[in-house]
Amino acid sequence: MESLQHGPRQRRADRSRIPPPYPQDQGTDLGVKSWGPEQWKIGGGTVWGWLSYDPVLKLVYYGTSNPGPWNAEQRPGDNKWTAGVFARDVSTGQARWYYHSTPHDLFDHDDINETILVDWPGPNGQRIPAMLRPSRNGYFYVQDRRNGRILSADAYSFINAYKGVDLKTGRLIPAPEKEPKEGRVVRNICPGPPGAKDWNPSAFSPVTGLIYIPHLNICMDMGAKNANYIPGTPFVGADVKMYAGPGGNRGVFTAWDPVARRKVFEIKEDLPLWSPALATAGGLVFYGTMDGWFKAIDARSGKLLWQFKTGSGIIGQPISYRAPTGDSTSPCRRASAAGPERSSRPISTNAIRPPRSASSTQ
Amino acid sequence: MSLRFRNSTALLALAAALWGCNREERQTRGKPLGETATAAMPDTVYPGTGNAPAPDPRAAQYEGNASAIAQGQMLYNQMNCVGCHFHGGGGMGVALMDGKWRYGGRIDQIVASIDQGRPNGMPAWRHRLTEQQMWQLAAYVRTLSGQERKDAVSARADEVSNTPPQTQTKREPLMPADSDEQ
């Protein structure tokens, strides 16, 4: 369980040319000092999500997972370097900056979700190298990817576990009434442990300028209890009961305008959405549901244009490619794979045409 | 006090006198196994439709014993069983609240699974738990599918409860796990 994210070897991060953007992430041996004695050694913070690479800045970006155990009373402190995002020099591995999205995580809100690199419209027509992150904690972060500084952080899902992100200090503002304590059950915490969104990546469309986020609307009751560290067994210390959030639907597909910082449309799905999204230049967006529907929607209106029932729930990544016949439309292939049954039968979507208005804007 | 209630109290007392002794019996702490101890449990896994081995006589000490079940309930949380099997519903580990048992649902067969470990994630608890603790755990595990007497189980759970009290758990008929599942 010893994690390379923690401990003294992170000292190198502090000698980087560009200091971390916020004071709480600056200093020495924070990966040791922000824990109880020796706890960083068994504190989780693994990397199991997505990596993004910027060939100009030569930086690799990735997020780290939640601290262990879930019972936060057992690990006093901010618990670095868990539940945050790193930028590292690709040739040396040295950390360039780190941003702690969820300090002292209370609810298993890892920060391993995807990092989408975009050119951001800055003042005076400048282009800022930025990154977009629909985070587990429910905030949509836009950050300057050169130094980690937050440009905006807005809730894209229903949140009551936090009160916002302080843009001055970069710190997440907790909601004290939602803090689980040992022997006490806290009801109605939103979002639940899988967060407002889990690992399944969203899709950015340069055509519409929107980001399409397949995500969750799940709240929970949580009771904390003492967890024993026994290698080979889950180190959790929490009893969790999950249920649908406001509205009663467990899944949501949200189209988000990152510049205007607002939701453009949302599609409510009964089951939690664990399928990644795919946006095509033809003005279509694809995603799948746990009951096996593979859907194509209009990228601007969200209108359902086509759907196909597959043999199992969909959690696989849809991909699009040009067929060797030279057909100019893009067939779409995806693997339907929830659980042990897998079917990789390709689905041809040649017949789908986006509505006139959408295709004419390209 | 109504006549009906008095009658049922008398009946209960009679029942307790007849077969309630085992429910209340308490045991002192069991001895840990030595480092080189051989398997404490007989091999309870057998191929095909062969006959199951005869039940282990130790089962009588633990089945229907309220103290053993309560100890097992505590251990179930402390040993992180709950992290995989949850409170019977299953998660990373198999569900324990149904009647399906891949390696047998008799108490001695469950003890063997705890002792030896099983493929795909179930650790072997030999040398980590005493033999007594494994039996206590197995006694509690059987309550999750309603196998134990209702007067011996705990009427309330230790956790955020999203299941009815164990006194209301329906008894699931035991059956081998089907090959059509997974």
Coordinates of C-alpha atoms in Angstrom, one line a residue:
Chain A
M1 CA 0.0 0.0 0.0
E2 CA 3.0 2.3 0.2
S3 CA 2.4 5.0 -2.3
L4 CA 4.8 6.9 -4.3
Q5 CA 2.6 9.9 -4.1
H6 CA 3.5 10.5 -0.4
G7 CA 6.4 10.9 1.7
P8 CA 9.8 12.6 1.6
R9 CA 10.5 11.9 -2.0
Q10 CA 8.0 14.7 -2.8
R11 CA 10.5 17.2 -1.5
R12 CA 11.6 17.6 -5.0
A13 CA 8.3 19.2 -5.8
D14 CA 9.2 22.2 -3.6
R15 CA 12.4 23.1 -5.5
S16 CA 10.6 23.4 -8.8
R17 CA 11.0 26.6 -10.7
I18 CA 7.3 27.4 -10.5
P19 CA 6.0 27.0 -6.9
P20 CA 2.6 25.4 -6.4
P21 CA -0.1 28.0 -6.9
Y22 CA -1.5 28.1 -3.4
P23 CA 0.3 28.4 0.0
Q24 CA -1.2 25.3 1.5
D25 CA 0.6 23.2 -1.2
Q26 CA 4.0 24.9 -0.6
G27 CA 6.6 23.7 2.0
T28 CA 8.7 20.7 2.7
D29 CA 7.7 17.2 3.5
L30 CA 4.1 18.0 3.3
G31 CA 3.4 14.4 2.2
V32 CA 4.6 13.3 5.7
K33 CA 3.6 16.3 7.9
S34 CA 0.0 16.5 6.7
W35 CA -0.8 13.1 8.2
G36 CA -0.7 11.5 11.7
P37 CA 2.6 9.7 12.4
E38 CA 3.5 7.1 9.7
Q39 CA 0.0 7.2 8.2
W40 CA 1.2 8.3 4.8
K41 CA 2.6 4.8 4.3
I42 CA -0.9 3.3 4.3
G43 CA -2.8 6.3 3.1
G44 CA -3.8 5.4 -0.4
G45 CA -3.6 8.2 -3.0
T46 CA -2.9 5.9 -5.9
V47 CA -3.1 6.7 -9.6
W48 CA -5.7 4.8 -11.4
G49 CA -7.2 7.3 -13.8
W50 CA -6.2 9.2 -16.8
L51 CA -3.0 10.9 -17.9
S52 CA -2.8 13.8 -20.2
Y53 CA 0.3 15.2 -21.9
D54 CA 1.2 18.6 -23.2
P55 CA 4.0 18.3 -25.8
V56 CA 4.7 22.1 -25.7
L57 CA 5.0 22.5 -21.9
K58 CA 6.4 18.9 -21.7
L59 CA 4.2 18.2 -18.7
V60 CA 2.2 15.1 -17.8
Y61 CA -1.0 15.7 -15.8
Y62 CA -2.8 13.2 -13.6
G63 CA -5.0 13.0 -10.5
T64 CA -4.5 11.0 -7.3
S65 CA -7.1 8.9 -5.5
N66 CA -8.7 9.3 -2.1
P67 CA -6.8 8.9 1.2
G68 CA -7.4 5.7 3.2
P69 CA -9.3 4.8 5.2
W70 CA -12.6 6.5 4.3
N71 CA -13.1 7.3 8.0
A72 CA -11.4 10.7 8.0
E73 CA -11.2 10.9 11.8
Q74 CA -8.4 8.2 11.7
R75 CA -6.1 10.5 9.6
P76 CA -5.9 14.0 10.9
G77 CA -4.5 16.7 8.6
D78 CA -4.8 17.6 4.9
N79 CA -3.5 14.2 3.8
K80 CA -1.2 15.2 0.9
W81 CA -0.8 14.1 -1.9
T82 CA -4.1 12.4 -2.2
A83 CA -7.2 13.6 -4.0
G84 CA -5.4 16.3 -6.0
V85 CA -3.8 16.8 -9.4
F86 CA -0.1 16.8 -10.3
A87 CA 1.8 18.3 -13.2
R88 CA 5.1 16.6 -13.8
D89 CA 8.0 17.2 -16.1
V90 CA 7.9 14.4 -18.6
S91 CA 11.7 13.9 -18.8
T92 CA 12.6 14.1 -15.1
G93 CA 9.4 13.1 -13.4
Q94 CA 9.8 16.2 -11.2
A95 CA 6.6 17.7 -9.9
R96 CA 6.0 21.2 -11.4
W97 CA 2.9 21.9 -9.4
Y98 CA 0.2 20.3 -7.4
Y99 CA -3.3 21.4 -6.6
H100 CA -5.2 19.8 -3.7
S101 CA -8.8 19.6 -4.9
T102 CA -10.2 17.8 -1.9
P103 CA -8.0 18.3 1.2
H104 CA -8.7 15.8 4.1
D105 CA -11.3 14.0 1.9
L106 CA -14.3 12.9 3.9
F107 CA -16.3 11.0 1.3
D108 CA -14.0 9.0 -1.0
H109 CA -13.9 11.8 -3.5
D110 CA -10.7 10.9 -5.4
D111 CA -9.5 13.2 -8.0
I112 CA -8.6 10.7 -10.7
N113 CA -11.0 12.0 -13.4
E114 CA -9.8 13.0 -16.8
T115 CA -7.9 16.2 -17.6
I116 CA -8.8 17.8 -20.9
L117 CA -6.2 20.2 -22.3
V118 CA -7.6 23.2 -24.2
D119 CA -6.7 26.7 -25.4
W120 CA -8.6 29.1 -23.2
P121 CA -9.7 32.5 -24.3
G122 CA -7.8 35.0 -22.1
P123 CA -7.9 38.8 -21.9
N124 CA -6.9 40.8 -25.0
G125 CA -7.4 37.8 -27.3
Q126 CA -4.6 35.8 -25.7
R127 CA -4.8 32.1 -25.7
I128 CA -4.1 30.5 -22.2
P129 CA -3.1 26.9 -22.1
A130 CA -5.8 25.6 -19.7
M131 CA -7.2 22.3 -18.5
L132 CA -10.8 21.3 -17.8
R133 CA -11.6 18.8 -15.0
P134 CA -15.1 17.7 -14.1
S135 CA -14.1 16.6 -10.7
R136 CA -15.4 13.9 -8.3
N137 CA -16.3 16.5 -5.7
G138 CA -18.8 18.0 -8.2
Y139 CA -17.0 21.1 -9.3
F140 CA -16.0 21.9 -12.9
Y141 CA -12.5 23.2 -12.7
V142 CA -10.8 25.3 -15.3
Q143 CA -7.1 25.7 -14.5
D144 CA -4.1 27.4 -16.0
R145 CA -2.1 24.3 -16.8
R146 CA 1.2 26.1 -16.6
N147 CA 0.9 26.8 -12.9
G148 CA -2.3 25.1 -11.6
R149 CA -4.1 28.4 -10.8
I150 CA -7.8 28.1 -10.9
L151 CA -9.7 30.2 -13.5
S152 CA -13.1 29.0 -12.4
A153 CA -14.7 26.3 -10.4
D154 CA -18.4 25.8 -10.6
A155 CA -20.8 23.1 -9.5
Y156 CA -22.0 21.0 -12.5
S157 CA -24.1 18.7 -10.3
F158 CA -26.1 18.9 -7.1
I159 CA -23.7 19.4 -4.1
N160 CA -24.4 19.9 -0.4
A161 CA -21.2 18.4 1.0
Y162 CA -19.2 21.5 0.1
K163 CA -20.0 25.2 -0.1
G164 CA -17.8 26.1 -3.0
V165 CA -14.2 26.7 -4.0
D166 CA -12.4 29.8 -2.6
L167 CA -10.8 31.1 -5.8
K168 CA -8.4 33.3 -3.7
T169 CA -6.9 30.5 -1.6
G170 CA -7.8 27.6 -4.0
R171 CA -9.3 25.8 -1.1
L172 CA -12.5 23.7 -1.1
I173 CA -15.0 25.0 1.4
P174 CA -16.4 22.1 3.5
A175 CA -19.9 21.9 4.9
P176 CA -19.3 21.1 8.6
E177 CA -22.8 19.7 9.1
K178 CA -22.1 16.9 6.5
E179 CA -18.9 15.7 8.2
P180 CA -19.2 12.1 9.3
K181 CA -18.1 11.2 12.8
E182 CA -17.4 7.9 14.3
G183 CA -20.6 6.4 15.7
R184 CA -22.8 9.0 14.0
V185 CA -24.7 8.6 10.8
V186 CA -24.9 11.6 8.6
R187 CA -27.9 11.6 6.2
N188 CA -28.3 13.0 2.8
I189 CA -24.7 13.8 1.7
C190 CA -24.4 14.8 -2.0
P191 CA -22.5 13.6 -3.9
G192 CA -22.0 10.1 -2.7
P193 CA -18.7 8.1 -2.8
P194 CA -18.5 7.7 -6.6
G195 CA -18.7 11.5 -6.7
A196 CA -20.7 13.7 -9.0
K197 CA -18.8 11.9 -11.7
D198 CA -16.5 8.9 -11.7
W199 CA -13.7 7.7 -14.0
N200 CA -15.7 7.5 -17.2
P201 CA -14.4 10.4 -19.3
S202 CA -16.4 13.3 -20.7
A203 CA -15.9 14.5 -24.3
F204 CA -15.1 18.1 -25.4
S205 CA -16.3 19.1 -28.8
P206 CA -14.3 21.9 -30.6
V207 CA -17.3 22.2 -32.9
T208 CA -19.8 23.3 -30.2
G209 CA -17.3 24.4 -27.6
L210 CA -19.2 22.3 -25.1
I211 CA -18.1 19.5 -22.8
Y212 CA -20.3 16.5 -22.5
I213 CA -20.3 15.0 -19.1
P214 CA -21.7 11.5 -18.3
H215 CA -22.2 11.6 -14.6
L216 CA -24.1 10.6 -11.5
N217 CA -26.8 11.9 -9.2
I218 CA -26.2 9.8 -6.1
C219 CA -26.4 10.9 -2.5
M220 CA -25.7 8.8 0.6
D221 CA -26.1 8.2 4.3
M222 CA -22.7 7.6 5.8
G223 CA -21.6 6.3 9.2
A224 CA -17.9 6.3 10.1
K225 CA -16.3 3.6 12.2
N226 CA -12.9 2.5 13.1
A227 CA -11.0 0.6 10.3
N228 CA -8.2 -1.8 11.0
Y229 CA -5.3 -2.0 8.6
I230 CA -5.1 -5.6 7.5
P231 CA -3.2 -6.0 4.2
G232 CA -5.3 -7.8 1.7
T233 CA -8.6 -6.5 3.0
P234 CA -10.4 -3.2 2.3
F235 CA -9.3 -0.3 4.5
V236 CA -12.5 1.6 4.7
G237 CA -14.2 2.2 8.0
A238 CA -17.5 3.5 6.6
D239 CA -21.0 2.2 6.2
V240 CA -22.6 3.8 3.2
K241 CA -26.1 3.7 1.9
M242 CA -26.4 5.2 -1.6
Y243 CA -29.6 6.4 -3.3
A244 CA -30.7 8.7 -6.1
G245 CA -30.2 12.4 -5.5
P246 CA -32.8 15.2 -6.1
G247 CA -35.1 14.3 -8.9
G248 CA -34.9 10.6 -8.4
N249 CA -32.7 9.9 -11.4
R250 CA -29.4 8.3 -10.7
G251 CA -27.6 9.3 -13.9
V252 CA -27.3 12.6 -15.7
F253 CA -25.8 13.5 -19.1
T254 CA -24.8 17.2 -18.9
A255 CA -23.6 19.5 -21.7
W256 CA -21.6 22.2 -20.0
D257 CA -20.4 25.5 -21.5
P258 CA -17.0 26.0 -19.8
V259 CA -16.6 29.6 -20.9
A260 CA -20.1 30.8 -20.0
R261 CA -19.8 28.5 -16.9
R262 CA -23.3 27.1 -17.2
K263 CA -25.3 24.0 -18.1
V264 CA -26.6 24.0 -21.7
F265 CA -28.8 21.0 -21.4
E266 CA -29.1 17.8 -19.4
I267 CA -30.6 14.4 -20.0
K268 CA -31.8 12.5 -16.9
E269 CA -31.1 8.8 -16.9
D270 CA -32.7 6.4 -14.5
L271 CA -29.5 4.3 -14.0
P272 CA -26.1 5.8 -13.0
L273 CA -24.0 6.7 -16.1
W274 CA -20.8 4.7 -16.2
S275 CA -20.3 5.1 -20.0
P276 CA -17.7 7.5 -21.4
A277 CA -18.9 10.0 -24.0
L278 CA -17.8 10.5 -27.6
A279 CA -18.4 13.8 -29.6
T280 CA -18.0 13.8 -33.4
A281 CA -17.4 16.5 -35.9
G282 CA -20.7 15.7 -37.4
G283 CA -22.5 17.2 -34.5
L284 CA -23.3 14.0 -32.7
V285 CA -22.6 12.8 -29.2
F286 CA -22.7 9.2 -28.2
Y287 CA -23.0 7.5 -24.8
G288 CA -24.4 4.3 -23.3
T289 CA -26.5 3.3 -20.4
M290 CA -26.3 0.5 -17.9
D291 CA -29.5 -1.1 -19.3
G292 CA -27.8 -1.4 -22.7
W293 CA -29.0 1.5 -24.7
F294 CA -26.3 3.0 -27.0
K295 CA -27.5 6.5 -27.8
A296 CA -26.7 9.3 -30.3
I297 CA -27.9 12.8 -29.4
D298 CA -27.7 16.1 -31.1
A299 CA -24.7 18.0 -29.8
R300 CA -26.5 21.3 -29.5
S301 CA -30.0 20.4 -28.4
G302 CA -29.5 17.1 -26.7
K303 CA -32.3 15.6 -28.7
L304 CA -32.2 11.8 -28.9
L305 CA -31.6 10.9 -32.6
W306 CA -31.0 7.2 -32.5
Q307 CA -30.6 4.4 -30.0
F308 CA -29.7 0.8 -30.1
K309 CA -30.2 -1.9 -27.5
T310 CA -27.1 -3.9 -26.9
G311 CA -26.7 -7.2 -25.1
S312 CA -25.3 -5.8 -21.8
G313 CA -24.9 -2.7 -19.9
I314 CA -22.5 -0.2 -21.4
I315 CA -19.4 1.0 -19.6
G316 CA -16.9 0.7 -22.5
Q317 CA -15.5 3.6 -24.5
P318 CA -17.2 4.4 -27.8
I319 CA -14.7 5.2 -30.6
S320 CA -15.2 6.6 -34.0
Y321 CA -13.2 6.0 -37.2
R322 CA -13.4 6.3 -40.9
A323 CA -14.2 3.1 -42.6
P324 CA -11.8 1.7 -45.2
T325 CA -14.4 1.9 -47.9
G326 CA -13.8 5.6 -48.1
D327 CA -17.3 6.4 -46.8
S328 CA -17.2 9.9 -45.5
T329 CA -19.5 9.2 -42.6
S330 CA -17.9 7.9 -39.5
P331 CA -19.1 4.5 -38.3
C332 CA -18.9 4.0 -34.6
R333 CA -17.6 1.0 -32.7
R334 CA -17.9 0.3 -29.1
A335 CA -17.6 -2.6 -26.8
S336 CA -20.5 -3.4 -24.7
A337 CA -19.0 -4.6 -21.5
A338 CA -20.6 -4.4 -18.1
G339 CA -19.6 -7.5 -16.1
P340 CA -18.3 -10.7 -17.6
E341 CA -20.3 -10.8 -20.8
R342 CA -18.6 -8.9 -23.5
S343 CA -19.7 -8.3 -27.0
S344 CA -17.5 -6.4 -29.3
R345 CA -19.8 -6.5 -32.3
P346 CA -19.4 -3.2 -34.1
I347 CA -22.4 -1.0 -34.5
S348 CA -22.6 0.9 -37.7
T349 CA -24.2 4.3 -37.3
N350 CA -23.9 5.3 -41.0
A351 CA -27.6 5.8 -41.1
I352 CA -27.7 8.5 -38.6
R353 CA -27.5 12.0 -39.8
P354 CA -27.5 15.0 -37.6
P355 CA -30.2 17.5 -38.2
R356 CA -29.5 20.1 -40.9
S357 CA -28.9 22.9 -38.5
A358 CA -26.2 21.1 -36.6
S359 CA -24.3 19.9 -39.7
S360 CA -24.4 23.3 -41.4
T361 CA -22.5 25.0 -38.6
Q362 CA -19.3 23.1 -39.3
Chain B
M1 CA -50.8 -8.4 31.5
S2 CA -53.0 -10.3 29.1
L3 CA -53.6 -14.0 29.3
R4 CA -52.3 -14.4 25.8
F5 CA -49.0 -12.7 26.7
R6 CA -48.6 -14.8 29.9
N7 CA -49.3 -17.9 27.8
S8 CA -46.6 -17.0 25.3
T9 CA -44.2 -16.2 28.1
A10 CA -44.8 -19.6 29.6
L11 CA -44.3 -21.2 26.3
L12 CA -41.0 -19.3 25.8
A13 CA -39.8 -20.3 29.2
L14 CA -40.6 -23.9 28.4
A15 CA -38.8 -23.7 25.1
A16 CA -35.8 -22.1 26.7
A17 CA -35.7 -24.9 29.3
L18 CA -35.9 -27.5 26.6
W19 CA -33.4 -26.3 24.0
G20 CA -32.2 -22.9 25.1
C21 CA -29.1 -24.0 26.9
N22 CA -26.9 -23.7 23.9
R23 CA -28.2 -20.3 23.1
E24 CA -26.7 -18.9 26.4
E25 CA -23.5 -20.9 26.7
R26 CA -20.4 -18.8 26.8
Q27 CA -16.9 -19.9 26.0
T28 CA -13.6 -18.7 27.2
R29 CA -11.1 -17.4 24.8
G30 CA -9.8 -20.0 22.4
K31 CA -6.1 -20.8 22.0
P32 CA -4.3 -19.5 18.9
L33 CA -3.0 -22.1 16.5
G34 CA 0.7 -22.7 16.5
E35 CA 2.8 -21.5 13.6
T36 CA 3.2 -25.0 12.3
A37 CA -0.3 -26.2 13.0
T38 CA -1.8 -28.4 10.4
A39 CA -5.2 -27.5 8.9
A40 CA -7.7 -27.2 11.8
M41 CA -10.5 -27.8 9.4
P42 CA -11.2 -30.9 7.5
D43 CA -11.4 -30.6 3.7
T44 CA -15.0 -29.8 3.0
V45 CA -14.7 -29.2 -0.7
Y46 CA -15.5 -32.2 -2.8
P47 CA -15.9 -32.6 -6.6
G48 CA -19.1 -33.0 -8.6
T49 CA -22.1 -34.4 -6.9
G50 CA -20.2 -36.6 -4.5
N51 CA -21.4 -36.9 -0.9
A52 CA -20.6 -34.1 1.5
P53 CA -18.3 -35.1 4.3
A54 CA -20.0 -35.7 7.7
P55 CA -20.6 -32.5 9.6
D56 CA -17.9 -31.4 12.1
P57 CA -19.0 -32.1 15.7
R58 CA -17.7 -28.7 16.8
A59 CA -20.7 -27.1 14.9
A60 CA -23.0 -27.8 17.8
Q61 CA -21.1 -25.5 20.1
Y62 CA -21.6 -22.5 17.8
E63 CA -24.8 -23.0 15.9
G64 CA -27.6 -21.1 17.6
N65 CA -25.2 -19.8 20.3
A66 CA -26.0 -16.1 20.9
S67 CA -22.6 -15.3 22.4
A68 CA -20.8 -16.8 19.5
I69 CA -23.0 -15.0 16.9
A70 CA -22.5 -11.7 18.7
Q71 CA -18.7 -12.2 18.8
G72 CA -18.8 -13.1 15.1
Q73 CA -20.8 -9.9 14.3
M74 CA -18.1 -7.8 16.0
L75 CA -15.3 -9.7 14.2
Y76 CA -17.1 -9.3 10.8
N77 CA -16.7 -5.6 11.1
Q78 CA -13.2 -5.6 12.8
M79 CA -11.7 -7.9 10.3
N80 CA -12.9 -5.9 7.3
C81 CA -15.2 -8.7 6.0
V82 CA -17.7 -5.8 5.5
G83 CA -15.4 -4.1 3.0
C84 CA -15.9 -6.9 0.4
H85 CA -19.1 -8.7 1.4
F86 CA -20.9 -5.6 2.9
H87 CA -23.6 -6.5 5.3
G88 CA -24.5 -9.5 3.3
G89 CA -25.3 -7.9 0.0
G90 CA -21.9 -8.5 -1.5
G91 CA -19.7 -6.1 -3.5
M92 CA -16.2 -7.0 -4.4
G93 CA -16.8 -10.3 -2.5
V94 CA -19.8 -12.6 -3.0
A95 CA -23.2 -11.9 -1.4
L96 CA -23.7 -13.8 1.9
M97 CA -27.4 -13.1 2.3
D98 CA -28.6 -15.6 -0.4
G99 CA -28.6 -19.4 -0.1
K100 CA -26.0 -20.0 -2.8
W101 CA -22.7 -21.4 -1.6
R102 CA -19.8 -22.2 -4.0
Y103 CA -17.9 -24.0 -1.3
G104 CA -20.8 -25.1 0.9
G105 CA -23.0 -23.3 3.3
R106 CA -22.7 -25.6 6.3
I107 CA -21.0 -23.9 9.3
D108 CA -18.0 -26.1 9.0
Q109 CA -17.7 -25.5 5.3
I110 CA -17.8 -21.7 5.9
V111 CA -15.1 -22.1 8.6
A112 CA -13.0 -24.0 6.0
S113 CA -13.4 -21.1 3.5
I114 CA -12.4 -18.6 6.2
D115 CA -9.4 -20.8 7.3
Q116 CA -8.1 -21.7 3.9
G117 CA -9.1 -18.7 1.8
R118 CA -10.8 -19.0 -1.6
P119 CA -9.8 -18.0 -5.2
N120 CA -10.4 -14.4 -6.4
G121 CA -9.7 -12.5 -3.3
M122 CA -10.8 -14.3 -0.2
P123 CA -7.7 -14.3 2.1
A124 CA -6.8 -17.3 4.3
W125 CA -7.3 -16.3 7.9
R126 CA -5.3 -19.2 9.4
H127 CA -2.7 -17.7 11.9
R128 CA -4.7 -14.4 11.9
L129 CA -7.7 -15.6 13.7
T130 CA -8.1 -18.3 16.3
E131 CA -10.1 -21.4 15.4
Q132 CA -12.7 -20.2 17.8
Q133 CA -13.0 -16.8 16.1
M134 CA -13.4 -18.5 12.7
W135 CA -16.3 -20.5 14.0
Q136 CA -17.9 -17.4 15.6
L137 CA -17.6 -15.6 12.3
A138 CA -19.1 -18.5 10.4
A139 CA -22.0 -18.6 12.9
Y140 CA -22.6 -14.9 12.2
V141 CA -22.3 -15.3 8.5
R142 CA -25.0 -17.9 8.5
T143 CA -27.4 -15.4 10.2
L144 CA -27.1 -13.2 7.1
S145 CA -29.1 -15.7 5.1
G146 CA -31.4 -16.5 8.0
Q147 CA -29.9 -19.9 8.9
E148 CA -29.7 -19.4 12.6
R149 CA -32.4 -19.4 15.3
K150 CA -34.2 -16.1 15.6
D151 CA -33.8 -16.0 19.4
A152 CA -30.0 -16.2 19.1
V153 CA -29.4 -13.4 16.5
S154 CA -29.0 -9.7 17.2
A155 CA -32.2 -7.8 16.9
R156 CA -30.3 -4.7 15.8
A157 CA -27.4 -4.1 13.5
D158 CA -24.2 -2.2 14.4
E159 CA -24.2 -0.2 11.2
V160 CA -26.2 2.2 9.2
S161 CA -29.0 -0.2 8.7
N162 CA -30.6 -0.6 5.3
T163 CA -31.8 -4.1 5.9
P164 CA -34.5 -5.4 8.2
P165 CA -33.4 -6.6 11.6
Q166 CA -31.8 -10.1 11.6
T167 CA -34.7 -11.4 13.6
Q168 CA -36.8 -10.8 10.4
T169 CA -34.3 -12.3 8.0
K170 CA -36.0 -14.9 5.8
R171 CA -34.3 -18.3 5.8
E172 CA -32.9 -18.9 2.4
P173 CA -32.7 -22.6 1.3
L174 CA -29.1 -23.6 0.9
M175 CA -28.0 -24.6 -2.6
P176 CA -24.7 -24.9 -4.5
A177 CA -23.8 -21.9 -6.6
D178 CA -25.0 -22.5 -10.1
S179 CA -22.6 -22.5 -13.0
D180 CA -24.9 -20.2 -14.9
E181 CA -23.9 -17.4 -12.6
Q182 CA -20.6 -15.9 -13.8

